[in-house]
Amino acid sequence: MQRTDIRNIAIIAHVDHGKTTMVDAMLRQSGEYRASQLVGECILDSNDLERERGITILAKNIALTHRGVKINLIDTPGHADFGGEVERVLRMANGCLVLVDAAEGPMPQTRFVLSKAFECGLKPIVVINKIDRPDARSHETLHEVLDLFLDLGADEETADFPYIFASSRAGYATHDPETPGESIHPLLDMVLDKIPGPDVQVDEPLQLLVNTLDWSEYVGRIAVGRIQSGTIRRGQQVMLMQAGGESRSAKVSAVEVFDKLQRVSVEEASAGDVVAVTGIEDVEIGDTISDFNTPRALPRLEVDQPTLEMVFGVNNSPLCGREGKYLTSRHVRDRLYKELERNVALRVRPLEGSEAYLVSGRGLLHLSVLIETMRREGFELSIGKPRVILRDNDGVTEEPYESLVVEVPPENLGAVMELVGGRRGQMLEMSTRGTFAHVSFSIPARGLIGMRTRLLNATQGKAIIHHRFEAYRPVAGDIPQRPNGVLVSICGGKAVAFGLDGLQERAEMFVGPGEEVYEGMIVGENSRTDDMPVNPTREKKLTNMRASGSDRNIILKPPRVLTLEAALEYIEDDELVEVTPTKIRLRKILLTESDRKRIARKAAKAVAAT
């Protein structure tokens, strides 16, 4: 049986191709909301971090009605680091809107999300978005999408996909890119006509796969998923099928369906509905809520493995405990394991012989969003250098490779080629799009750590950079490390202008006058390759004599302020990033200079012995 009164669709695309803005247009033109309910842009990006960064981090569920049919919409992240969010929510959908920028064309994440949609058997509708851009090339982009479909092994029926042109910001869809439309309704009509309703088995026993977890202070965990078969009712006794073949009984206290921007409580919901179920303790993503008398488990969710790891530890610097509320390893452990409940692409394991934890994720942005969230909650942390995760394949050590796409003006192309080539990157393809050169590389993930900042500096901020995981391949050679050493404070106190003035001539400073420093803290970047111990707290010796040469005015350059991502990319193996609710500092793992020299001598002896 196929339900005709409902459609479950996901909106998937590369980052910044207009998914959330498209949802805004659908909401505004659905006729179901007052103007006061839809304020601002990117309405679904309700998270503070999402609004600040301008990207979608968490998948969102909403529902609207068109021509009497309920459409469950799932807005997904577009950044490759949040691919785990996309993979799990696609299982709730029957079709998908594949948005592609009319100027940029298919990008690395477009390939990833489309391949996952094919694996889930979703019916696609291609939306060529942003056709109102001056550099739009709508028909050419459509041909590129067809090439991508064929490259991913789409069969003849799938390759004959329906398509439409749109401008999500202007709020219209049209079948002719040369003729602007009047509303978004042609796209909604195509959704109802081309995407089938869910195939359901109403008379079969209940089966519901948990794709997402939400949490409430009042009812605890909330399991979200699509009912595959049967009916679920308030107060129903069910069987929870968990990992490892374990199962236990539970009782459903409430059933909610998505209605507009919120959830509405109902007495029961049947196969095909996307629902939120409360009352089941310890439910996990991938579990199956099944009929009590005939329990049957659905295949568990499988997501791609992490490629990057960092060490999370407590902050043990001399300035620890001044700002944060959660300072102990127990707090860090509980918070990380709580994150595992929702974040299926994350892995956490204790680090032997220490109170730190090894946290693995999809990429630097994936982990930095977790760190930023924790610091805003009041945690103080020390974070180690990001490392790629190696694996052994029949005795061959392999490392992750990434597909890197750079768009840059032709006059800056040489700097890009030099930087990427120096980090073991291989150019695959180069073309011209408008006034920009479009270059594709294959590069070890190790080479991407610290690459973004250097590329932006080398191109005066003109480069547009995207990357995604490609495959595991044998380990390449050495990757160049940071070319400059650092300035390391040899004492604690407050930095003063006189001390910084003597240092800024040979270095770029990370601290300004009046900032608190401590022994072992990194206060600047040296102009040479080695580290240099310095005293930024040195004050001018006062005498009763005046001299025109020594009494000159001190003019300090503004310090370089590192963002969290920039700090994580900057540090080396013997350094840490100290994260507090208000500060991001760099430091050495060993704070005293004597300890660092002793370890260096031991390392030199070990090398000489071998």
XYZ file of C-alpha atoms in Angstrom:
610
model
C 0.000 0.000 0.000
C 1.227 3.496 -0.838
C 0.114 6.542 1.108
C -0.891 9.481 -1.051
C -1.600 11.983 1.733
C 2.040 12.424 2.763
C 5.510 13.028 1.269
C 8.811 12.649 3.129
C 11.647 14.544 1.432
C 15.158 15.651 2.357
C 16.902 18.722 0.957
C 20.539 17.937 0.186
C 23.296 20.016 -1.383
C 26.811 21.330 -1.047
C 27.414 24.012 1.588
C 26.070 27.485 0.649
C 23.982 26.239 -2.268
C 20.787 27.561 -0.655
C 19.043 24.687 1.180
C 17.895 26.591 4.256
C 16.951 29.653 2.190
C 14.834 27.383 -0.024
C 13.020 26.084 3.065
C 12.424 29.727 4.088
C 10.732 30.394 0.726
C 8.525 27.301 1.103
C 7.492 28.319 4.611
C 6.702 31.923 3.667
C 4.598 30.932 0.656
C 2.775 27.996 2.234
C 0.066 30.336 3.584
C 0.150 28.633 6.993
C 2.095 31.222 8.994
C 1.650 34.750 10.248
C 4.400 37.213 9.316
C 5.478 37.406 12.978
C 6.187 33.646 13.004
C 8.777 33.835 10.219
C 11.261 36.513 11.219
C 14.669 36.962 9.557
C 16.507 34.623 7.215
C 17.564 30.972 7.580
C 14.674 30.388 9.973
C 15.666 26.787 10.705
C 19.229 27.742 11.681
C 18.137 28.388 15.264
C 21.413 27.328 16.899
C 23.704 30.250 17.892
C 26.690 28.629 16.193
C 24.688 28.095 13.007
C 23.696 31.752 12.856
C 27.230 32.981 13.599
C 28.913 30.738 11.015
C 26.144 30.908 8.430
C 26.008 27.121 7.992
C 23.617 24.340 8.952
C 25.093 21.995 11.554
C 22.101 19.910 12.697
C 19.395 18.349 10.531
C 15.905 19.801 11.184
C 12.413 18.373 10.637
C 9.392 20.522 9.745
C 6.106 19.938 7.930
C 3.900 22.008 5.631
C 0.771 21.337 3.579
C 0.347 21.837 -0.175
C -2.767 20.893 -2.148
C -4.039 19.027 0.899
C -0.918 16.809 1.121
C 1.409 16.942 4.114
C 5.085 17.369 3.181
C 7.634 16.395 5.842
C 10.788 18.410 5.051
C 14.235 17.509 6.368
C 16.837 20.271 6.075
C 20.342 18.751 6.144
C 23.855 20.187 6.655
C 25.907 20.893 3.547
C 29.421 20.796 4.992
C 31.330 17.542 4.518
C 32.291 17.382 8.209
C 28.630 16.914 9.156
C 28.005 14.073 6.720
C 26.950 11.848 9.614
C 23.852 14.023 10.087
C 22.957 13.567 6.414
C 23.499 9.809 6.365
C 21.143 9.035 9.218
C 18.245 11.343 8.289
C 18.093 10.187 4.664
C 16.620 6.914 5.948
C 13.465 8.850 6.928
C 12.843 10.175 3.406
C 11.363 8.736 0.205
C 12.682 11.446 -2.091
C 15.121 14.324 -2.108
C 15.621 17.773 -3.565
C 19.186 17.996 -4.888
C 20.095 21.686 -4.940
C 22.965 22.765 -7.179
C 24.292 26.310 -7.500
C 23.723 27.536 -11.075
C 27.175 29.146 -11.138
C 29.326 26.723 -9.127
C 27.798 23.500 -10.436
C 28.208 20.142 -8.653
C 30.780 20.379 -5.846
C 32.493 17.686 -3.702
C 29.690 17.453 -1.135
C 27.090 17.225 -3.929
C 28.706 13.949 -5.009
C 28.756 12.649 -1.425
C 25.115 13.391 -0.547
C 23.891 12.170 -3.932
C 25.711 8.844 -3.533
C 24.103 8.414 -0.095
C 20.688 9.234 -1.571
C 21.191 6.525 -4.210
C 22.157 4.018 -1.493
C 18.865 4.774 0.298
C 16.890 4.442 -2.946
C 15.531 8.004 -2.853
C 13.749 9.544 -5.830
C 15.645 12.748 -6.730
C 14.431 16.097 -8.064
C 17.268 18.334 -9.272
C 16.855 22.032 -8.452
C 19.256 24.377 -10.266
C 19.289 27.162 -7.668
C 20.510 30.784 -7.749
C 19.648 31.276 -11.434
C 19.478 35.027 -10.743
C 23.259 35.198 -10.203
C 25.053 37.289 -12.844
C 27.441 34.403 -13.570
C 24.734 31.707 -13.629
C 25.077 29.020 -16.317
C 21.895 27.069 -15.701
C 21.802 24.682 -18.681
C 25.520 23.912 -18.490
C 25.146 23.114 -14.782
C 22.231 20.802 -15.574
C 24.434 18.842 -18.005
C 27.137 18.595 -15.323
C 24.567 17.151 -12.901
C 23.601 14.535 -15.497
C 27.287 13.620 -15.887
C 27.504 13.260 -12.098
C 24.459 10.963 -12.041
C 26.007 8.739 -14.701
C 29.387 8.806 -12.972
C 27.728 7.532 -9.776
C 26.205 4.607 -11.657
C 22.613 5.822 -11.923
C 20.364 3.564 -13.987
C 18.377 4.817 -16.982
C 15.267 5.606 -14.930
C 17.197 7.548 -12.272
C 19.234 9.450 -14.876
C 15.961 10.661 -16.423
C 15.409 12.843 -13.379
C 12.881 15.677 -13.143
C 14.447 19.118 -12.814
C 13.444 22.713 -12.224
C 15.183 26.085 -11.971
C 14.837 28.329 -8.939
C 16.014 31.305 -6.961
C 15.483 30.550 -3.285
C 16.394 34.103 -2.210
C 13.920 35.665 -4.669
C 11.388 32.959 -3.753
C 10.407 31.463 -7.104
C 10.765 28.325 -9.214
C 10.417 28.120 -12.990
C 10.754 25.631 -15.822
C 12.586 28.198 -17.981
C 15.640 29.926 -16.462
C 15.195 32.868 -18.826
C 11.701 33.560 -17.450
C 11.561 34.360 -13.706
C 8.691 32.686 -11.900
C 6.157 34.179 -9.522
C 6.261 31.716 -6.622
C 7.819 28.543 -5.283
C 4.622 26.560 -6.003
C 5.900 24.921 -9.234
C 8.542 23.168 -7.115
C 5.976 22.055 -4.546
C 3.747 20.786 -7.370
C 6.679 18.800 -8.754
C 7.308 17.272 -5.310
C 3.734 15.974 -5.169
C 3.742 14.772 -8.796
C 7.200 13.192 -9.015
C 8.064 11.926 -5.522
C 5.959 8.944 -4.448
C 4.337 8.605 -1.075
C 5.846 6.081 1.350
C 5.204 2.385 0.785
C 3.600 1.207 4.012
C 2.456 -1.981 5.678
C -0.302 -0.790 7.961
C -1.488 -4.277 8.948
C 1.998 -5.554 9.816
C 3.495 -5.366 13.359
C 5.088 -2.071 14.415
C 8.637 -1.214 13.250
C 10.245 2.207 13.723
C 13.960 2.926 13.176
C 15.327 5.685 15.438
C 17.221 8.160 13.207
C 17.530 11.154 15.530
C 17.514 11.858 19.248
C 16.182 14.991 20.896
C 16.127 15.764 24.596
C 13.805 17.647 26.946
C 14.272 18.591 30.593
C 10.724 17.403 31.279
C 10.415 14.079 29.412
C 14.055 13.080 28.807
C 15.035 11.434 25.529
C 12.841 11.833 22.459
C 13.289 9.290 19.644
C 12.583 10.553 16.115
C 12.116 8.330 13.080
C 9.755 7.157 10.328
C 7.308 4.340 11.029
C 8.128 1.519 8.589
C 5.086 -0.616 9.372
C 2.184 -0.849 11.789
C 0.819 1.778 14.165
C 2.181 3.359 17.332
C -0.144 4.645 20.062
C 0.167 6.613 23.255
C 0.547 4.207 26.198
C 1.472 1.267 23.948
C 3.794 -1.438 25.254
C 6.669 -1.926 22.779
C 9.940 -3.817 22.484
C 13.171 -1.826 22.057
C 15.661 -3.715 19.866
C 19.214 -2.492 20.630
C 22.776 -3.119 19.448
C 24.233 -6.587 19.901
C 20.848 -8.291 19.638
C 19.708 -7.041 23.045
C 16.062 -6.137 23.613
C 13.875 -4.903 26.445
C 10.288 -3.823 26.929
C 9.251 -0.169 27.186
C 6.123 1.943 27.277
C 5.364 4.863 24.955
C 4.223 7.853 27.015
C 3.545 10.230 24.100
C 3.527 10.308 20.295
C 4.076 13.544 18.364
C 3.992 14.352 14.651
C 5.620 17.316 12.942
C 3.287 20.180 12.132
C 4.679 23.402 10.685
C 7.685 24.439 12.835
C 6.746 22.375 15.869
C 5.565 18.982 17.058
C 1.940 18.214 17.913
C 0.820 15.429 20.244
C -1.482 12.778 18.722
C -3.151 9.637 20.003
C -1.634 7.432 17.306
C 0.398 7.514 14.101
C 0.634 4.938 11.326
C 3.205 3.678 8.834
C 4.774 6.413 6.723
C 4.557 9.131 9.382
C 7.664 10.791 10.804
C 7.103 10.836 14.560
C 8.754 11.763 17.844
C 8.284 9.190 20.629
C 8.822 9.924 24.331
C 8.947 7.712 27.387
C 11.579 5.181 26.255
C 14.695 5.484 28.391
C 18.203 4.738 27.092
C 17.029 4.645 23.464
C 19.926 5.087 21.015
C 20.210 6.129 17.374
C 19.908 2.974 15.250
C 17.602 1.153 17.688
C 14.281 -0.301 16.470
C 11.016 0.317 18.323
C 9.088 -2.850 17.531
C 5.819 -4.560 18.337
C 5.865 -6.180 21.774
C 4.493 -9.555 20.700
C 6.393 -9.928 17.398
C 9.684 -8.054 17.866
C 11.681 -7.577 14.653
C 14.781 -5.395 14.311
C 15.489 -3.265 11.256
C 19.078 -3.036 9.915
C 21.046 -0.623 12.095
C 22.321 2.672 10.761
C 25.806 2.541 9.302
C 27.808 5.750 8.860
C 31.275 6.350 7.447
C 34.137 6.128 9.917
C 35.946 9.206 11.329
C 39.159 10.405 9.674
C 40.574 12.862 12.243
C 41.287 12.639 15.976
C 42.300 14.970 18.806
C 43.152 14.578 22.470
C 40.699 16.286 24.841
C 41.993 16.870 28.355
C 41.357 19.084 31.357
C 42.932 22.510 31.474
C 45.938 22.329 33.821
C 47.580 25.656 33.018
C 48.442 28.175 35.801
C 45.339 30.191 34.798
C 42.886 27.290 35.008
C 39.676 27.556 36.985
C 39.252 31.309 36.673
C 36.406 31.308 34.146
C 34.895 27.860 33.656
C 32.379 25.895 35.718
C 33.325 22.380 34.556
C 36.996 21.693 35.192
C 37.507 18.013 36.033
C 38.063 14.963 33.849
C 34.761 13.542 35.119
C 32.905 16.540 33.698
C 34.717 16.166 30.366
C 34.012 12.420 30.227
C 30.291 12.806 30.980
C 29.887 15.558 28.393
C 31.690 13.617 25.647
C 29.668 10.458 26.242
C 26.473 12.505 26.238
C 27.488 13.890 22.833
C 27.816 10.333 21.514
C 24.068 9.849 21.976
C 23.263 12.319 19.189
C 26.437 12.564 17.139
C 26.678 9.240 15.317
C 29.865 10.187 13.420
C 31.804 10.819 16.669
C 33.993 8.303 18.527
C 35.400 8.672 22.067
C 37.828 6.439 23.950
C 39.975 6.996 27.059
C 43.682 7.544 26.496
C 45.655 4.940 28.404
C 47.843 6.232 31.196
C 46.162 9.633 31.417
C 42.894 11.352 32.210
C 42.510 12.562 28.616
C 40.212 11.250 25.880
C 40.843 10.569 22.212
C 37.952 12.078 20.245
C 37.557 11.157 16.569
C 35.384 12.915 14.003
C 34.854 13.647 10.312
C 37.073 16.701 10.143
C 38.405 19.793 11.862
C 35.111 21.691 11.669
C 33.176 18.723 13.077
C 35.375 18.621 16.186
C 35.808 22.391 16.546
C 32.017 22.853 16.696
C 31.949 20.379 19.596
C 34.773 22.276 21.349
C 33.043 25.632 20.784
C 29.777 24.245 22.157
C 31.528 22.903 25.264
C 33.368 26.155 25.986
C 30.070 28.064 25.780
C 28.611 25.645 28.292
C 31.391 26.542 30.749
C 34.070 23.905 30.115
C 37.801 24.499 30.242
C 39.800 22.175 27.999
C 43.251 21.550 26.612
C 43.238 20.224 23.035
C 46.088 18.449 21.256
C 47.162 18.691 17.629
C 44.698 17.160 15.119
C 45.952 13.870 13.629
C 44.602 11.776 10.785
C 43.520 8.228 11.572
C 45.697 5.616 9.855
C 44.581 2.066 9.163
C 46.315 -1.185 8.302
C 45.221 -2.964 5.120
C 46.969 -6.328 4.683
C 50.208 -4.977 6.097
C 50.038 -1.694 4.164
C 49.552 1.448 6.234
C 46.937 3.678 4.630
C 45.844 7.252 5.303
C 42.730 9.211 4.261
C 42.883 11.251 1.070
C 40.559 14.164 0.371
C 39.172 15.695 -2.795
C 40.116 19.390 -2.714
C 38.458 21.963 -4.980
C 39.847 25.509 -5.143
C 38.340 28.418 -7.063
C 40.778 31.288 -7.404
C 41.532 34.223 -9.757
C 44.095 33.208 -12.428
C 46.711 35.632 -11.100
C 46.754 33.739 -7.766
C 46.790 30.253 -9.292
C 50.567 29.873 -9.037
C 50.553 30.359 -5.260
C 47.808 27.737 -4.899
C 49.667 25.192 -7.042
C 52.855 25.726 -5.053
C 51.172 25.334 -1.663
C 49.092 22.272 -2.571
C 51.968 20.613 -4.454
C 54.270 21.105 -1.476
C 51.799 19.116 0.631
C 51.660 16.076 -1.662
C 48.594 17.249 -3.564
C 48.062 15.987 -7.132
C 46.110 18.102 -9.616
C 43.300 16.155 -11.302
C 41.465 18.752 -13.350
C 41.567 22.461 -14.153
C 38.937 24.564 -15.898
C 37.750 28.151 -16.087
C 34.427 29.338 -14.714
C 33.810 32.993 -15.445
C 36.740 34.984 -14.110
C 37.896 32.181 -11.763
C 40.111 29.157 -12.297
C 38.483 25.961 -10.972
C 41.097 23.388 -9.888
C 40.545 19.893 -8.423
C 43.219 18.092 -6.381
C 43.656 14.807 -4.558
C 45.589 15.427 -1.355
C 46.376 13.525 1.870
C 44.174 14.702 4.748
C 47.396 15.473 6.655
C 48.217 18.090 4.053
C 44.915 19.899 4.630
C 45.660 20.636 8.296
C 46.713 24.278 8.311
C 46.167 24.603 4.554
C 43.109 26.878 4.574
C 44.824 29.746 6.417
C 47.894 29.585 4.178
C 45.797 29.500 0.997
C 43.750 32.500 2.080
C 46.900 34.421 3.022
C 48.609 33.562 -0.285
C 45.575 34.668 -2.348
C 44.635 37.758 -0.286
C 41.441 35.992 0.825
C 40.189 35.396 -2.734
C 40.346 31.575 -2.754
C 37.148 29.529 -2.301
C 38.049 26.149 -0.792
C 35.988 22.942 -0.467
C 37.049 19.413 0.388
C 35.558 16.044 1.292
C 36.801 12.548 2.122
C 37.748 10.561 -0.975
C 39.386 7.226 -0.057
C 42.125 5.511 1.958
C 45.423 5.090 0.095
C 49.015 4.143 1.049
C 50.749 6.753 3.189
C 52.502 9.470 1.206
C 55.831 10.991 2.224
C 56.454 13.624 4.856
C 54.310 16.750 4.920
C 56.098 20.069 5.664
C 55.562 21.306 9.193
C 55.033 24.876 10.360
C 57.938 26.912 8.928
C 58.270 29.278 11.894
C 59.076 28.751 15.542
C 57.228 30.444 18.393
C 57.961 32.810 21.244
C 57.497 31.083 24.597
C 57.105 33.089 27.797
C 59.614 32.231 30.547
C 57.646 33.862 33.383
C 54.145 34.754 34.479
C 52.416 38.079 34.946
C 50.889 40.710 32.730
C 52.411 41.578 29.363
C 53.619 45.181 29.203
C 54.160 47.477 26.235
C 57.899 47.892 26.903
C 58.531 44.132 26.823
C 56.379 43.592 23.724
C 58.023 46.487 21.889
C 61.384 44.731 21.978
C 59.815 41.498 20.627
C 57.598 42.768 17.822
C 60.587 43.678 15.649
C 61.471 39.986 15.210
C 58.084 38.330 15.632
C 54.326 38.556 15.235
C 52.643 38.797 18.633
C 49.594 36.852 19.828
C 49.091 38.907 23.024
C 48.680 42.601 23.724
C 49.663 44.769 26.707
C 47.740 43.981 29.888
C 47.012 40.354 28.962
C 47.847 37.646 31.509
C 50.653 35.278 30.516
C 52.362 32.342 32.230
C 55.534 30.306 31.880
C 55.266 28.035 28.839
C 52.555 30.090 27.119
C 53.067 30.874 23.418
C 52.931 34.647 22.993
C 53.985 35.067 19.350
C 55.408 33.602 16.157
C 59.163 33.803 15.672
C 60.574 35.043 12.382
C 63.023 32.099 12.436
C 62.473 28.352 12.479
C 63.377 27.698 16.137
C 61.473 28.475 19.332
C 62.706 31.386 21.423
C 62.165 31.922 25.172
C 61.112 35.523 25.885
C 59.938 37.753 28.729
C 56.866 39.786 27.656
C 56.486 41.141 31.216
C 59.832 42.998 31.201
C 59.410 46.568 32.366
C 61.595 49.589 31.753
C 64.201 50.272 34.435
C 63.419 53.606 36.069
C 66.220 56.098 36.746
C 66.337 59.775 37.607
C 68.008 60.554 34.285
C 66.147 61.399 31.061
C 67.407 60.720 27.557
C 65.733 61.635 24.286
C 66.621 58.290 22.692
C 65.213 56.025 25.414
C 62.045 57.993 26.111
C 60.480 57.546 22.694
C 56.791 56.671 22.353
C 56.032 52.956 22.055
C 53.795 52.036 19.101
C 52.640 48.424 19.121
C 51.168 46.528 16.195
C 47.791 44.904 16.958
C 48.232 41.286 18.100
C 47.150 38.444 15.830
C 43.928 36.986 17.236
C 43.530 33.289 16.428
C 40.124 31.700 16.009
C 39.588 28.207 17.406
C 40.044 26.521 14.003
C 43.126 28.618 13.227
C 44.658 27.748 16.617
C 44.039 24.009 16.123
C 45.651 24.159 12.670
C 48.604 26.180 13.976
C 49.939 24.041 16.838
C 52.570 21.311 16.565
C 52.970 17.987 18.394
C 54.500 19.507 21.553
C 51.836 22.198 21.909
C 48.246 22.503 23.124
C 45.310 24.845 22.630
C 43.918 26.053 25.965
C 40.177 26.706 25.619
C 38.130 28.574 28.236
C 34.710 30.291 27.986
C 36.341 33.613 27.023
C 39.930 32.863 25.946
C 41.833 30.771 23.424
C 45.523 30.475 24.287
C 48.430 28.470 22.888
C 50.911 26.745 25.179
C 53.635 24.125 25.290
C 52.764 20.745 26.797
C 55.860 21.057 29.034
C 55.697 24.509 30.564
C 59.267 24.924 31.860
C 62.191 25.451 29.510
C 64.368 22.992 31.452
C 61.832 20.179 30.924
C 61.629 20.897 27.204
C 65.433 20.863 26.878
C 65.674 17.581 28.773
C 63.130 15.900 26.487
C 64.913 17.318 23.426
C 68.239 15.826 24.603
C 66.622 12.421 25.135
C 65.093 12.538 21.651
C 68.451 13.492 20.131
C 70.180 10.585 21.916
C 67.514 8.155 20.725
C 67.964 9.319 17.119
C 71.758 9.029 17.406
C 71.452 5.508 18.812
C 69.375 4.364 15.852
